[in-house]
């Protein structure tokens, strides 16, 4: 590492241990929640009808909140690890956030498994306060408070990241590369893509989590004082602003693994350019404004918001995707890259992210949404870019960090098993959606059940593939030092 950077960067001995802890916990939780997913899909296929609707919705809430939270934390670890190369971050803050998150997990899991809370991870107002006898106010409060604690953990890390970025780069805008983009400074091709992405994530996710905190507190107030009933449309706007921004920030954090690790394999640098900076600025603004595509069927929403949601849906994901996919392919092309578990996972992640955006954009059109809204088309597209996009990026990072330069055969084989299972699973959702199978239904019509069963089998493959990738990593991780690629 250059001496100039050494003044700012976090020492290696401080960077790695906490990140390993995040990853080890993350991999185990991912696998456990995949099993929950398989159980749900099997229930929809009627081959596990003993689950019953009450437990199904508990599992759905657990799987949704758990996967979103785990993906968020794992992507945060990717972001933190690579940002700490360029700025001095505080590992104690990062560890504190992990401990807070585990407290949050205990509250959330307790609310669901003991308190029987089952309103879905989106806790859509006023459902948490209308349990029809399935759960008590205490369970709802614990769930909502758990999410709030998780949000606080993220904000603490972001505060540390933001301060460190400002210390080194002067401002978040400069880290995002705005002076270079607008010609006020010469384009410095050595400006790290990681710093640009981190600046974007900070801007959008602090806003997202702040909105989340507001709506969580309002939900708690409503639970304690039912007479205090906020406007339902406002609550829905806040919830989907938060949910949309949070999951997008997760994707844009995870992609940092591609920016940092692929160049090591291809032995070529990933250089920052004007189009790259323009794409990241564009997505910073659009991610914040596109969320009404979740409310296209809410007729009370002002029409201009729905139209904005539709139009921005066409463009929101595209700029960064294009510069990243193009940049990644240029990097790989004729580079003689070595295909091991880590590099294959990162490229699989790019593929899943790119392909998953297509059905998402289709559903972002009002005329399509009229038909596809709340069908399994929706889990179809988001599993595509989460399961085949974010998860492989995180696994690729873990595999790179844990490889110690050695890469076993099991992991590579696991990537194939994972990919086949994951694509099949997503197809079962998309085909179901195209046939108007509703999402979030515990019990399915007989005609749809084969898709549920095929989905459960595919999910089983995904789980096996994940274990084949994750177990060798988990075994190596404790003694892994800075990975030598
Ligand atoms: C083996 C892998 C997986 C299986 C079998 C699986 C299965 C399922 C099933 C059956 C549902 C309910 C679908 C419905 O609405 O009818 C679901 C929902 C969901 N899954 Fe997965 N999933 C898997 C992996 C993942 C991953 C990796 C993520 C994110 C990182 C994820 C995030 C979600 C979310 C956010 C929901 C929505 C819950 C809700 O509607 O409230 N899943 N999944
Ligand atoms: Cu969205």
Coordinates of C-alpha atoms in Angstrom, one line a residue, residues 52-447:
X52 CA -50.4 -24.0 8.5
X53 CA -51.1 -20.3 7.7
X54 CA -50.2 -18.9 11.2
X55 CA -46.7 -20.4 11.2
X56 CA -46.3 -19.6 7.5
X57 CA -46.7 -15.9 8.1
X58 CA -44.3 -16.0 11.1
X59 CA -41.7 -17.7 8.9
X60 CA -42.4 -15.2 6.1
X61 CA -41.7 -12.4 8.5
X62 CA -38.6 -14.0 9.8
X63 CA -37.3 -14.8 6.4
X64 CA -38.0 -11.3 5.0
X65 CA -36.7 -9.3 8.0
X66 CA -33.8 -11.7 8.5
X67 CA -32.6 -11.8 4.9
X68 CA -32.9 -8.0 4.4
X69 CA -31.1 -7.4 7.7
X70 CA -28.4 -10.0 7.1
X71 CA -27.8 -8.9 3.5
X72 CA -27.6 -5.3 4.8
X73 CA -25.0 -6.2 7.5
X74 CA -23.0 -8.4 5.2
X75 CA -22.9 -5.7 2.5
X76 CA -21.9 -3.2 5.2
X77 CA -19.0 -5.5 6.1
X78 CA -17.9 -5.4 2.4
X79 CA -18.2 -1.7 2.3
X80 CA -16.4 -1.2 5.7
X81 CA -13.5 -3.5 4.8
X82 CA -12.6 -1.9 1.6
X83 CA -13.3 1.7 2.7
X84 CA -10.9 1.1 5.6
X85 CA -8.1 0.8 3.0
X86 CA -8.5 4.5 2.2
X87 CA -9.7 6.1 5.4
X88 CA -9.1 5.4 9.1
X89 CA -12.2 3.7 10.5
X90 CA -12.8 2.7 14.1
X91 CA -13.2 -1.1 14.5
X92 CA -14.7 -0.6 17.9
X93 CA -17.6 1.3 16.4
X94 CA -18.0 -1.5 13.9
X95 CA -17.9 -4.2 16.6
X96 CA -20.4 -2.2 18.7
X97 CA -22.7 -2.1 15.7
X98 CA -22.5 -5.9 15.4
X99 CA -23.4 -6.3 19.1
X100 CA -26.3 -3.9 18.8
X101 CA -27.4 -5.9 15.7
X102 CA -27.4 -9.1 17.6
X103 CA -29.5 -7.5 20.3
X104 CA -31.9 -6.4 17.5
X105 CA -31.9 -10.0 16.1
X106 CA -32.9 -11.4 19.5
X107 CA -35.7 -8.9 19.8
X108 CA -37.0 -9.6 16.3
X109 CA -36.7 -13.4 16.5
X110 CA -38.3 -13.4 19.9
X111 CA -41.2 -11.2 18.7
X112 CA -41.8 -13.6 15.8
X113 CA -41.1 -17.1 17.3
X114 CA -42.3 -16.5 20.9
X115 CA -44.7 -13.5 20.4
X116 CA -46.0 -14.9 17.1
X117 CA -45.7 -11.6 15.3
X118 CA -46.4 -12.2 11.6
X119 CA -47.2 -8.8 9.9
X120 CA -44.3 -9.2 7.4
X121 CA -41.0 -7.4 7.4
X122 CA -42.6 -4.3 5.9
X123 CA -44.8 -3.9 9.1
X124 CA -47.3 -2.1 7.0
X125 CA -49.4 0.2 9.1
X126 CA -52.0 -0.5 10.6
X127 CA -51.4 -4.2 10.4
X128 CA -49.1 -4.6 13.4
X129 CA -51.9 -3.2 15.6
X130 CA -54.6 -5.4 14.1
X131 CA -53.4 -9.0 14.8
X132 CA -56.9 -10.6 15.1
X133 CA -55.6 -12.5 18.1
X134 CA -52.4 -13.9 16.6
X135 CA -50.0 -11.7 18.5
X136 CA -50.0 -9.2 21.3
X137 CA -49.1 -5.5 21.4
X138 CA -45.9 -6.5 23.2
X139 CA -44.7 -8.7 20.3
X140 CA -45.4 -6.0 17.8
X141 CA -43.5 -3.5 19.9
X142 CA -40.5 -5.8 20.2
X143 CA -40.4 -6.3 16.5
X144 CA -40.6 -2.7 15.7
X145 CA -38.1 -1.7 18.4
X146 CA -35.7 -4.4 17.1
X147 CA -35.7 -2.8 13.7
X148 CA -35.1 0.6 15.3
X149 CA -32.1 -0.8 17.2
X150 CA -30.8 -2.2 13.9
X151 CA -31.1 1.2 12.3
X152 CA -29.2 2.8 15.1
X153 CA -26.4 0.3 14.6
X154 CA -26.2 1.2 10.9
X155 CA -26.2 4.9 11.6
X156 CA -23.3 4.6 14.1
X157 CA -21.2 3.0 11.5
X158 CA -22.2 5.5 8.8
X159 CA -21.3 8.3 11.2
X160 CA -17.8 6.9 11.7
X161 CA -17.5 6.4 7.9
X162 CA -18.7 9.9 7.1
X163 CA -16.3 11.6 9.5
X164 CA -13.4 9.5 8.2
X165 CA -14.3 10.3 4.6
X166 CA -14.6 14.1 5.4
X167 CA -11.2 14.0 7.2
X168 CA -9.5 12.6 4.2
X169 CA -11.4 14.0 1.2
X170 CA -12.7 17.2 2.6
X171 CA -16.4 16.5 2.0
X172 CA -18.8 13.8 0.9
X173 CA -19.4 15.6 -2.4
X174 CA -15.7 15.4 -3.1
X175 CA -15.6 11.8 -2.2
X176 CA -18.5 11.3 -4.7
X177 CA -16.2 12.9 -7.3
X178 CA -18.5 15.9 -8.0
X179 CA -15.6 18.4 -8.5
X180 CA -14.0 16.1 -11.1
X181 CA -17.4 15.4 -12.8
X182 CA -18.1 19.1 -13.2
X183 CA -14.6 20.0 -14.3
X184 CA -13.5 21.9 -11.2
X185 CA -10.7 19.4 -10.6
X186 CA -8.7 17.2 -13.0
X187 CA -10.1 13.6 -13.2
X188 CA -7.9 11.6 -10.9
X189 CA -8.2 8.0 -12.3
X190 CA -6.6 6.8 -9.0
X191 CA -9.7 8.0 -7.0
X192 CA -11.0 4.8 -5.6
X193 CA -14.4 3.6 -6.9
X194 CA -15.0 2.3 -3.4
X195 CA -14.9 5.9 -2.0
X196 CA -17.4 7.0 -4.7
X197 CA -19.8 4.1 -3.9
X198 CA -19.4 4.7 -0.1
X199 CA -20.3 8.3 -0.5
X200 CA -23.4 7.4 -2.4
X201 CA -24.4 4.8 0.1
X202 CA -23.9 7.2 3.0
X203 CA -26.1 9.9 1.4
X204 CA -29.0 7.7 0.5
X205 CA -29.0 5.3 3.4
X206 CA -28.8 7.9 6.1
X207 CA -31.9 9.4 4.5
X208 CA -33.6 6.0 4.2
X209 CA -32.9 4.9 7.7
X210 CA -33.9 8.3 9.1
X211 CA -37.3 7.9 7.4
X212 CA -37.4 4.4 8.7
X213 CA -36.8 5.6 12.3
X214 CA -39.6 8.1 12.0
X215 CA -42.2 5.6 10.8
X216 CA -41.0 3.0 13.3
X217 CA -41.5 5.5 16.2
X218 CA -44.9 6.5 14.8
X219 CA -45.9 2.8 14.6
X220 CA -44.8 2.3 18.3
X221 CA -46.8 5.4 19.4
X222 CA -49.8 4.0 17.6
X223 CA -49.4 0.6 19.2
X224 CA -49.2 2.2 22.7
X225 CA -51.9 4.9 22.1
X226 CA -54.2 3.5 19.4
X227 CA -56.2 6.8 19.4
X228 CA -53.1 8.4 17.9
X229 CA -53.7 7.2 14.3
X230 CA -51.3 8.7 11.7
X231 CA -52.3 9.0 8.0
X232 CA -52.0 5.6 6.4
X233 CA -50.7 6.9 3.0
X234 CA -48.0 8.9 4.7
X235 CA -47.0 5.8 6.7
X236 CA -46.8 3.7 3.5
X237 CA -44.7 6.3 1.8
X238 CA -42.3 6.4 4.6
X239 CA -42.1 2.6 4.9
X240 CA -41.5 2.1 1.2
X241 CA -39.0 5.0 0.9
X242 CA -37.1 3.3 3.8
X243 CA -37.4 -0.2 2.4
X244 CA -36.5 0.7 -1.2
X245 CA -33.5 2.8 -0.3
X246 CA -32.2 0.3 2.3
X247 CA -32.2 -2.6 -0.1
X248 CA -30.7 -0.5 -2.9
X249 CA -27.9 0.7 -0.6
X250 CA -27.3 -3.0 0.2
X251 CA -26.8 -3.7 -3.5
X252 CA -24.6 -0.7 -4.0
X253 CA -22.4 -1.6 -1.0
X254 CA -22.0 -5.2 -2.1
X255 CA -20.9 -4.2 -5.6
X256 CA -17.8 -2.7 -4.0
X257 CA -16.5 -6.3 -3.7
X258 CA -16.6 -6.4 -7.5
X259 CA -14.7 -3.1 -7.9
X260 CA -12.0 -4.2 -5.4
X261 CA -11.5 -7.9 -6.1
X262 CA -12.0 -8.4 -9.8
X263 CA -9.1 -6.1 -10.6
X264 CA -6.8 -8.2 -8.5
X265 CA -7.8 -11.3 -10.5
X266 CA -7.6 -9.5 -13.9
X267 CA -4.4 -7.7 -12.8
X268 CA -5.8 -4.4 -14.2
X269 CA -6.9 -1.4 -12.2
X270 CA -10.5 -0.3 -12.1
X271 CA -10.2 3.3 -13.1
X272 CA -12.6 6.1 -12.2
X273 CA -13.8 8.1 -15.2
X274 CA -16.3 10.9 -15.9
X275 CA -19.1 8.5 -17.1
X276 CA -18.4 6.4 -13.9
X277 CA -18.9 9.5 -11.7
X278 CA -21.9 10.7 -13.6
X279 CA -23.5 7.3 -13.2
X280 CA -23.0 7.3 -9.5
X281 CA -24.4 10.8 -9.1
X282 CA -27.4 9.9 -11.2
X283 CA -28.2 6.9 -9.2
X284 CA -27.7 8.8 -5.9
X285 CA -30.5 11.1 -6.9
X286 CA -32.8 8.5 -8.6
X287 CA -32.7 5.9 -5.8
X288 CA -34.2 8.5 -3.6
X289 CA -37.0 9.6 -6.0
X290 CA -38.0 6.3 -7.6
X291 CA -39.7 4.6 -4.5
X292 CA -43.3 5.5 -5.5
X293 CA -43.0 2.5 -7.9
X294 CA -44.1 0.5 -4.8
X295 CA -47.3 2.5 -4.6
X296 CA -48.5 2.4 -8.1
X297 CA -51.8 0.8 -7.1
X298 CA -52.5 3.4 -4.3
X299 CA -55.1 5.5 -6.1
X300 CA -55.0 8.2 -3.4
X301 CA -51.3 9.0 -4.3
X302 CA -50.9 12.1 -6.4
X303 CA -50.7 10.9 -10.1
X304 CA -47.5 12.8 -10.7
X305 CA -45.7 10.7 -8.1
X306 CA -46.8 7.4 -9.7
X307 CA -45.7 8.8 -13.1
X308 CA -42.3 9.8 -11.6
X309 CA -42.0 6.3 -10.1
X310 CA -42.6 4.7 -13.5
X311 CA -40.3 6.9 -15.5
X312 CA -37.5 6.8 -13.0
X313 CA -37.9 3.0 -12.8
X314 CA -36.7 2.8 -16.4
X315 CA -33.5 4.6 -15.6
X316 CA -32.7 4.3 -11.9
X317 CA -30.8 1.0 -11.9
X318 CA -29.3 1.4 -15.3
X319 CA -26.4 3.9 -15.1
X320 CA -24.3 2.2 -12.4
X321 CA -25.3 -1.2 -13.8
X322 CA -24.0 -0.3 -17.2
X323 CA -20.7 1.2 -16.0
X324 CA -20.2 -1.7 -13.7
X325 CA -21.1 -4.5 -16.1
X326 CA -19.2 -2.9 -18.9
X327 CA -16.2 -2.1 -16.7
X328 CA -16.2 -5.6 -15.3
X329 CA -16.3 -7.2 -18.8
X330 CA -13.6 -4.9 -20.0
X331 CA -11.5 -5.9 -17.1
X332 CA -12.0 -9.6 -17.6
X333 CA -11.7 -9.6 -21.4
X334 CA -8.5 -11.3 -22.5
X335 CA -7.0 -10.8 -19.0
X336 CA -6.3 -14.5 -18.5
X337 CA -8.3 -14.3 -15.3
X338 CA -8.2 -17.3 -12.9
X339 CA -11.7 -18.7 -12.3
X340 CA -11.9 -19.9 -8.7
X341 CA -14.9 -19.7 -6.3
X342 CA -14.3 -16.0 -5.5
X343 CA -14.0 -14.7 -9.1
X344 CA -16.9 -16.9 -10.4
X345 CA -19.1 -15.7 -7.6
X346 CA -18.4 -12.0 -8.3
X347 CA -19.2 -12.4 -12.0
X348 CA -22.3 -14.5 -11.1
X349 CA -23.3 -11.5 -8.8
X350 CA -23.0 -9.1 -11.7
X351 CA -25.1 -11.4 -13.8
X352 CA -27.9 -11.8 -11.2
X353 CA -28.0 -8.0 -10.6
X354 CA -28.2 -7.2 -14.3
X355 CA -30.8 -9.8 -15.2
X356 CA -32.9 -9.1 -12.1
X357 CA -33.4 -5.5 -13.1
X358 CA -35.3 -6.5 -16.2
X359 CA -38.4 -8.0 -14.6
X360 CA -38.2 -5.2 -12.0
X361 CA -38.4 -2.5 -14.6
X362 CA -41.3 -4.4 -16.3
X363 CA -43.2 -4.4 -13.0
X364 CA -42.4 -0.7 -12.6
X365 CA -44.8 0.1 -15.5
X366 CA -48.2 1.2 -14.3
X367 CA -50.0 -0.9 -17.0
X368 CA -48.1 -4.0 -16.0
X369 CA -48.3 -3.3 -12.3
X370 CA -52.1 -3.3 -12.6
X371 CA -51.9 -7.1 -13.3
X372 CA -48.6 -8.1 -11.7
X373 CA -48.9 -6.2 -8.4
X374 CA -48.7 -8.6 -5.4
X375 CA -48.1 -11.6 -7.6
X376 CA -45.1 -13.8 -7.2
X377 CA -43.5 -11.8 -10.1
X378 CA -42.3 -9.5 -7.3
X379 CA -40.4 -12.1 -5.3
X380 CA -39.3 -13.4 -8.7
X381 CA -37.4 -10.2 -9.5
X382 CA -36.1 -9.3 -6.1
X383 CA -34.8 -12.9 -5.4
X384 CA -33.0 -12.5 -8.7
X385 CA -30.9 -9.5 -7.7
X386 CA -30.7 -10.4 -4.1
X387 CA -30.1 -14.2 -4.2
X388 CA -28.1 -14.2 -7.5
X389 CA -26.8 -10.6 -7.2
X390 CA -26.0 -9.6 -3.6
X391 CA -25.5 -13.0 -2.0
X392 CA -22.8 -14.2 -4.5
X393 CA -21.0 -10.8 -4.2
X394 CA -20.9 -11.3 -0.4
X395 CA -19.9 -15.0 -0.8
X396 CA -17.3 -14.0 -3.3
X397 CA -15.9 -11.5 -0.9
X398 CA -15.9 -14.0 1.9
X399 CA -14.2 -16.6 -0.3
X400 CA -11.5 -14.1 -1.3
X401 CA -10.9 -13.0 2.3
X402 CA -10.9 -16.6 3.5
X403 CA -8.9 -18.2 0.7
X404 CA -5.4 -17.7 2.0
X405 CA -4.4 -18.0 -1.6
X406 CA -5.7 -21.6 -1.7
X407 CA -9.0 -22.5 -3.3
X408 CA -10.6 -25.8 -2.9
X409 CA -12.6 -27.7 -5.5
X410 CA -15.7 -27.9 -3.3
X411 CA -16.3 -24.2 -3.4
X412 CA -16.0 -24.0 -7.2
X413 CA -18.4 -26.9 -7.6
X414 CA -20.7 -25.2 -5.0
X415 CA -20.9 -22.1 -7.2
X416 CA -22.4 -24.2 -10.0
X417 CA -24.9 -25.9 -7.8
X418 CA -25.9 -22.6 -6.3
X419 CA -26.3 -20.9 -9.7
X420 CA -28.5 -23.7 -11.1
X421 CA -30.7 -23.8 -8.0
X422 CA -31.0 -20.1 -7.7
X423 CA -32.0 -19.5 -11.3
X424 CA -34.5 -22.3 -11.2
X425 CA -36.0 -20.9 -7.9
X426 CA -36.4 -17.4 -9.4
X427 CA -38.0 -18.9 -12.5
X428 CA -40.6 -20.7 -10.4
X429 CA -41.5 -17.4 -8.8
X430 CA -41.5 -15.5 -12.2
X431 CA -43.6 -18.2 -14.0
X432 CA -46.0 -18.3 -11.0
X433 CA -46.2 -14.5 -11.2
X434 CA -46.9 -14.5 -15.0
X435 CA -49.7 -16.9 -14.2
X436 CA -51.1 -14.5 -11.6
X437 CA -50.2 -16.6 -8.6
X438 CA -50.5 -14.1 -5.7
X439 CA -47.5 -13.5 -3.4
X440 CA -47.7 -13.9 0.3
X441 CA -50.2 -16.7 0.2
X442 CA -49.7 -19.5 2.7
X443 CA -51.9 -21.9 0.8
X444 CA -51.9 -22.3 -3.0
X445 CA -54.4 -23.7 -5.5
X446 CA -53.7 -27.2 -6.7
X447 CA -52.8 -26.0 -10.2

